[in-house]
Coordinates of C-alpha atoms and ligand atoms in Angstrom, one line a residue:
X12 CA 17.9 -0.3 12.7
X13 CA 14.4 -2.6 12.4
X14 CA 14.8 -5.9 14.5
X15 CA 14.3 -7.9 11.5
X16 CA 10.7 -10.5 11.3
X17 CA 12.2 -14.3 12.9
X18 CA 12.4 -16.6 9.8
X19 CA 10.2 -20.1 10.4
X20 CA 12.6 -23.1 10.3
X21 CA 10.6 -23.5 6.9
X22 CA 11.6 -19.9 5.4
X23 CA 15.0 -20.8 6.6
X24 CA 15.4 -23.8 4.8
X25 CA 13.9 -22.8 1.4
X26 CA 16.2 -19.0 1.7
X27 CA 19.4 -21.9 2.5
X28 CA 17.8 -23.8 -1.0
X29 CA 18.0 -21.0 -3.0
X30 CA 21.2 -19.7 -1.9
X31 CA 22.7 -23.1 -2.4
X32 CA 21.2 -23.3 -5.6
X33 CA 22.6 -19.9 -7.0
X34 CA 18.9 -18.7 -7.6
X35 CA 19.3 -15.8 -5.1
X36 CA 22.8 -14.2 -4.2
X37 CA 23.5 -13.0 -1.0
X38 CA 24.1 -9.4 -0.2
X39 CA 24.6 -9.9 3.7
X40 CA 21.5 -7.5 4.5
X41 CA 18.3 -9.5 4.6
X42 CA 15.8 -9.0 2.2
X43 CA 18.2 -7.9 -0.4
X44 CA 19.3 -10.3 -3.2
X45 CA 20.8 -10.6 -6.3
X46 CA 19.0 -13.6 -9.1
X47 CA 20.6 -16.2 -10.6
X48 CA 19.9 -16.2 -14.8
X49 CA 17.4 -19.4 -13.9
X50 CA 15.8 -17.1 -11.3
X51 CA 15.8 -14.1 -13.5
X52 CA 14.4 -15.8 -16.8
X53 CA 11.2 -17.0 -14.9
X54 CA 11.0 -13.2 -13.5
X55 CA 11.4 -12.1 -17.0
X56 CA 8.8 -14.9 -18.4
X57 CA 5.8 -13.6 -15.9
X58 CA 6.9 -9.7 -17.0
X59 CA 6.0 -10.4 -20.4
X60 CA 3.3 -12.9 -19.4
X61 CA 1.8 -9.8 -17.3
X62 CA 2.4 -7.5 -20.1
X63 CA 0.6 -9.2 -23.0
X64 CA -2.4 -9.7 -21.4
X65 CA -3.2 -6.4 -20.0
X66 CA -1.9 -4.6 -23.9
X67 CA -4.8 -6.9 -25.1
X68 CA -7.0 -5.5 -22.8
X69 CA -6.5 -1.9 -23.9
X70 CA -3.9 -1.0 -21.3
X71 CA -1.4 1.8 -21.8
X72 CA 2.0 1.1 -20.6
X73 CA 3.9 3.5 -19.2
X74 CA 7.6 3.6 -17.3
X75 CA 8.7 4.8 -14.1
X76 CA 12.3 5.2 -12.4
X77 CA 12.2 3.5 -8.7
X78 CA 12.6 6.5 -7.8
X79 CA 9.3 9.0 -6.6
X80 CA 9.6 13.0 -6.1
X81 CA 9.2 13.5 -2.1
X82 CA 6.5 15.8 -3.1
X83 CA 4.3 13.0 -4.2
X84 CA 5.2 11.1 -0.7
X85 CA 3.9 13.8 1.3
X86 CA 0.8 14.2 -1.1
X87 CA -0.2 10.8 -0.8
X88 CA -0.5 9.6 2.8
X89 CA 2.1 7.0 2.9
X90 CA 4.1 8.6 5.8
X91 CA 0.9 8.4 8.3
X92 CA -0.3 4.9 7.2
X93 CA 3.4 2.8 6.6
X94 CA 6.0 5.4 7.8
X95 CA 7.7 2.1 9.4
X96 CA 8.0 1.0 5.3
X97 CA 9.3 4.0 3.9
X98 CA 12.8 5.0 3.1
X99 CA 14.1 8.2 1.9
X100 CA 17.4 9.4 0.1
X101 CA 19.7 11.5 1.4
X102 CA 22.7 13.0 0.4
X103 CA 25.7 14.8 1.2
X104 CA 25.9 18.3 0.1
X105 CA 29.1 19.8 3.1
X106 CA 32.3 21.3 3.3
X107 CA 35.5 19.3 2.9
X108 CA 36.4 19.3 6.2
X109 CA 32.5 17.6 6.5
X110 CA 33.3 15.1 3.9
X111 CA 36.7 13.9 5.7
X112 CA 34.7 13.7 9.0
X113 CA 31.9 11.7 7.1
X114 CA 35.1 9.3 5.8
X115 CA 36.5 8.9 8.9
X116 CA 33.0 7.9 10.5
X117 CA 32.3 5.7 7.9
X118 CA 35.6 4.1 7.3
X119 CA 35.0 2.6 11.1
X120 CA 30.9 1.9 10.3
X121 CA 29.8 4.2 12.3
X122 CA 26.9 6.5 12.4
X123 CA 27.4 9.2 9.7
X124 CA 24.2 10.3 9.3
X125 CA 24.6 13.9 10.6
X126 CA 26.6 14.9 7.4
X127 CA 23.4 13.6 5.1
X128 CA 20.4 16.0 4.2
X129 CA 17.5 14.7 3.2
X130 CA 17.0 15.0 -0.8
X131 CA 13.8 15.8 -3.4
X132 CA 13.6 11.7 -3.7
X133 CA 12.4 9.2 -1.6
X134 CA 12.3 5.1 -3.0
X135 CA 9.4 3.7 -4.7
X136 CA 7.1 2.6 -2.6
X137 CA 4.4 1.0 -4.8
X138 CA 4.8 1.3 -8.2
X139 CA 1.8 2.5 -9.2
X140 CA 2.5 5.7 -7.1
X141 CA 3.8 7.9 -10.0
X142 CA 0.7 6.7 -12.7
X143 CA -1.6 9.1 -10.6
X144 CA 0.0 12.2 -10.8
X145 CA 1.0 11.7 -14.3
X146 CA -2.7 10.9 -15.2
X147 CA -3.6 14.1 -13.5
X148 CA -1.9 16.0 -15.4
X149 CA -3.4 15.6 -18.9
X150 CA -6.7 17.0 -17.7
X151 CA -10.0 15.5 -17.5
X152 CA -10.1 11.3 -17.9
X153 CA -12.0 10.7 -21.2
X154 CA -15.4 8.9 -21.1
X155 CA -14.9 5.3 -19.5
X156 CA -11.7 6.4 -18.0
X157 CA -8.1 4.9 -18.3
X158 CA -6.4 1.4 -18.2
X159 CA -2.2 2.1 -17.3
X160 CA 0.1 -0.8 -17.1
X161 CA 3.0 0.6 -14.8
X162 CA 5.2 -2.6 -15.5
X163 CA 7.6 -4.2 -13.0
X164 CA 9.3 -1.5 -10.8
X165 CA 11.4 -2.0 -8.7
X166 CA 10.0 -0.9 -4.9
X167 CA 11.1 -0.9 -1.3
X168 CA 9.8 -1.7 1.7
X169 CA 11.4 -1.3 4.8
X170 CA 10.8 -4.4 6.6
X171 CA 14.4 -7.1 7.1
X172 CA 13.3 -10.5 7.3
X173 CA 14.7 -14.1 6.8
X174 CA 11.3 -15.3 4.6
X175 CA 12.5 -15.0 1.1
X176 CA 9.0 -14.4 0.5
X177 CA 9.3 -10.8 2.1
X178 CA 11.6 -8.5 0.2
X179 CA 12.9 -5.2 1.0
X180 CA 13.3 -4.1 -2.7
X181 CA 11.3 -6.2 -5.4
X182 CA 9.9 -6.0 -8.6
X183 CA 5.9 -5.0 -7.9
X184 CA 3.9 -5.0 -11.8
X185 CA 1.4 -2.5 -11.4
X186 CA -1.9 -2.2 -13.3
X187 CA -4.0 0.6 -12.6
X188 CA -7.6 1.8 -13.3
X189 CA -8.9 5.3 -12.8
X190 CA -12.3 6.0 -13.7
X191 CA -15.9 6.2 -13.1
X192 CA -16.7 4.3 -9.8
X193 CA -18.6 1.4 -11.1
X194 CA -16.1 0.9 -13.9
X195 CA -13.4 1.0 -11.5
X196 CA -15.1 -1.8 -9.5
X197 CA -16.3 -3.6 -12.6
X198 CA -12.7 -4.1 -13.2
X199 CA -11.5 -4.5 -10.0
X200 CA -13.4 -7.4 -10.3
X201 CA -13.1 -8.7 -13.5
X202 CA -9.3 -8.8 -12.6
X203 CA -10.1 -11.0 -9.3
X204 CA -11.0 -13.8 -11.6
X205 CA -8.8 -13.3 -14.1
X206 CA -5.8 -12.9 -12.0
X207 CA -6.8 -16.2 -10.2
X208 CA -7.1 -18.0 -13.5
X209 CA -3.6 -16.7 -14.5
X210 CA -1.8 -17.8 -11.7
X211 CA -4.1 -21.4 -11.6
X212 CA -2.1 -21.5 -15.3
X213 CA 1.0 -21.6 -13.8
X214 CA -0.5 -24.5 -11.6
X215 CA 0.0 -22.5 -8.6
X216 CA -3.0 -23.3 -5.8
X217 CA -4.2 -19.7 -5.9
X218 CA -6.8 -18.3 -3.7
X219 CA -8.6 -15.5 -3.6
X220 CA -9.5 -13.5 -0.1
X221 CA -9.9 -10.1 1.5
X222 CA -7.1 -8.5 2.8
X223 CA -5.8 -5.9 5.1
X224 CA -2.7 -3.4 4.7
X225 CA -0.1 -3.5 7.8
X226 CA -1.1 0.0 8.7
X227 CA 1.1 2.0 11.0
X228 CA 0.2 2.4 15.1
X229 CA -3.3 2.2 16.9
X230 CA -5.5 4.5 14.4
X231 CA -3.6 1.7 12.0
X232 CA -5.8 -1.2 13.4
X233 CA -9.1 0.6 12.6
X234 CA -8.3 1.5 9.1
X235 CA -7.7 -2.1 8.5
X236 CA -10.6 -3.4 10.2
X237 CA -12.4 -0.9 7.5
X238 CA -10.7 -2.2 4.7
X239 CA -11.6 -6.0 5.6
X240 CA -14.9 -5.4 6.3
X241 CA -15.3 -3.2 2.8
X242 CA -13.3 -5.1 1.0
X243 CA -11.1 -2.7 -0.3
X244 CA -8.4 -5.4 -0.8
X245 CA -8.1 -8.7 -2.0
X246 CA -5.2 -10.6 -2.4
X247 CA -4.0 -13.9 -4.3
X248 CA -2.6 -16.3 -2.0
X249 CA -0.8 -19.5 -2.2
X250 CA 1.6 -21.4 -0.1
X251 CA 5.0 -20.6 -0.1
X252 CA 7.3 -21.1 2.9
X253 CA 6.0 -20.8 6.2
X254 CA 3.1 -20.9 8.3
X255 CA 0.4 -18.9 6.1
X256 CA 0.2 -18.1 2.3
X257 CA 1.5 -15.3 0.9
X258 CA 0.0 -12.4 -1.4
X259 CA 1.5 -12.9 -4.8
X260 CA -0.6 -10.0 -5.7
X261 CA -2.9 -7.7 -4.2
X262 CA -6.1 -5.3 -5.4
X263 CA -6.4 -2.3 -3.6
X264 CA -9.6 -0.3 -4.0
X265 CA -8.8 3.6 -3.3
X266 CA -12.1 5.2 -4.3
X267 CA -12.0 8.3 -4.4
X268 CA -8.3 9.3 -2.1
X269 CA -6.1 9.5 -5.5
X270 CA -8.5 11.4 -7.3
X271 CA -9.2 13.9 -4.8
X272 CA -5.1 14.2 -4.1
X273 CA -4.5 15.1 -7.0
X274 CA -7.7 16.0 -8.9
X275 CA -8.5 13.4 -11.2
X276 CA -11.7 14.5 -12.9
X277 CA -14.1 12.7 -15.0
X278 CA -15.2 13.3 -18.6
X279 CA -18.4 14.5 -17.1
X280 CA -16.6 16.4 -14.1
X281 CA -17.1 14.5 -11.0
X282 CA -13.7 12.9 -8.8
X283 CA -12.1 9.8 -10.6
X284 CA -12.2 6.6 -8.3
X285 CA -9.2 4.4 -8.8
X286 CA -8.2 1.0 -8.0
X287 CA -4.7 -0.9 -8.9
X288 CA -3.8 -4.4 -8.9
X289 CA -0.1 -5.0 -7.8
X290 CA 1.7 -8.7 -9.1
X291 CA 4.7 -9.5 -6.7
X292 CA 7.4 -10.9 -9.7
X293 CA 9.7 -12.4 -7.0
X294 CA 6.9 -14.2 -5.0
X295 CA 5.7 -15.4 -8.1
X296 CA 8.8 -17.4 -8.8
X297 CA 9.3 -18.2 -5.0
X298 CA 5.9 -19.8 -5.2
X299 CA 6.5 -21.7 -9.1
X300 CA 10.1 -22.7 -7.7
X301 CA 8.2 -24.2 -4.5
X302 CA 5.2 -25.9 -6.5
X303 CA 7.3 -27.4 -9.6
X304 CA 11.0 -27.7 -8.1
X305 CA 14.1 -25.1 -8.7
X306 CA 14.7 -26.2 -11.9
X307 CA 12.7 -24.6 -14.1
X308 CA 13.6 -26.9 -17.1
X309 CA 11.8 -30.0 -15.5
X310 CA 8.4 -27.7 -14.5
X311 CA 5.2 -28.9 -16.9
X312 CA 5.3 -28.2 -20.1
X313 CA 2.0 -26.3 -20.4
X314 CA 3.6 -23.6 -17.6
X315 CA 7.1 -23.5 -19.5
X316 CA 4.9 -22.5 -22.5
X317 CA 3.5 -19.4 -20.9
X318 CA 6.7 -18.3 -19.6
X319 CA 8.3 -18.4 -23.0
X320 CA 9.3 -14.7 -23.6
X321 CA 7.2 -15.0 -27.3
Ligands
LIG25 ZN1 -1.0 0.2 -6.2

């Protein structure tokens, strides 16, 4: 089992808040919660919110399950960069005799993992995982590229903790851009500002900064140091619970690794660059609930306004 991250007093205290309040429902494993309607109509409010604005920016939507082929796991280099965050299904597939045994383990919680073999699905890791693959396969990107809106699917990391702010499964709303490299950046960009303005809306104190991913072992540390120092990606922070602010969203810049995995080509034949820009529903609301109290009825009218589902 992963020793789960020590809470602050701070995290404590707003997890014991929501709690209380019937915003979050406890499951007993931390990082898991069920919402509260209040909780769940703000999450609903900054889906739509999300949605508009990239359809009026040309963006395709499409759907995923939370869900992702093992296949496209292996293809993609998650297991050497986060193979702490992953998780994997497995399933039983034995004899009676093995399913009794399996009962018997279980019905005293203890290990039965020996009866479970490992399955063609693993959990969603980032939900813009399945857009590449699925772009892929439709041939060559026309001129200027493509604009996908994955939504906000539900994705797991692996990583127990008592800050409300760090989820194992959440709702991550995933825009994506696959294209010629300086469109890719062009947009990358152009959604820096944008997605700071939208979140300075909702009179959250959002900041801008470069970021690193939590990358897996020794070789992990370098990778990171690169990404800083490139700027590969950026995050939106503001102030939650705890001692530093949190990532309500982050950019990541892949260049050309998605395009290469899977042979994204451009109208004129060249590798696709990519980049994708990944919201954090639930740390949105942790951060509104934080800034303008837990009851969303009393928050400022101008945020209520572009909550409303219309
Ligand atoms: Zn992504």
């Amino acid at each position: 089992m992963a020793s789960p991250r020590p809470a602050t007093a701070d995290q404590a205290e707003f997890l014991e808040q929501l709690l209380g309040d019937g915003l979050l429902v406890d499951s007993g494993v931390q990082g898991i919660y069920g919402k509260g309607e209040r909780f769940e109509e703000v999450r609903m409010g900054i889906d739509a919110l999300l949605t508009r604005t990239a359809a009026g920016l040309g963006a395709e939507r499409l759907r995923f399950p939370p869900l992702l082929p093992r296949r496209q796991l292996e293809a993609s280099g998650y297991l050497s960069s986060f193979p702490h965050l992953a998780g994997s299904i497995f399933a039983f597939e034995g004899t009676e005799a093995e399913a009794a045994l399996q009962q018997e383990r279980a019905g005293a919680h203890e290990d039965w993992s020996e009866f479970q073999q490992m399955t063609d699905l693993v959990l969603m890791p980032a939900a813009c995982y399945p857009v590449y693959p699925a772009i892929a396969a439709r041939g060559a990107l026309p001129p200027g590229g493509v604009f996908v809106d994955a939504g906000g699917s539900w994705v797991f990391r692996h990583e127990p903790s008592g800050d409300p702010a760090r989820l194992q499964m959440f709702h991550q709303h995933e825009l994506v851009r696959l294209g010629e490299p300086e469109r890719v950046l062009q947009w990358r960009d152009e959604w820096a500002e944008r997605g700071l303005e939208l979140l300075r809306r909702l009179g959250l104190a959002a900041e801008l900064d470069r970021a690193s991913d939590p990358f897996f072992g020794r070789g992990g540390r370098m990778l990171a140091t690169n990404q800083r120092e490139r700027a590969l990606k950026l995050e939106l922070l503001v102030q939650i619970a705890g001692p530093e602010p949190t990532a309500l969203a982050s950019f990541n810049h892949h260049e050309d690794h998605f395009g290469s995995t899977y042979g994204i080509e451009l109208a004129d034949g060249g590798v696709a660059h990519t980049a994708c820009l990944g919201f954090g529903h639930e740390r949105i609301v942790l951060a509104l609930l934080r800034t303008h109290g837990l009851d969303p009825g009393t928050w400022p009218e101008p945020v209520r306004r572009e909550l409303s589902p219309a």
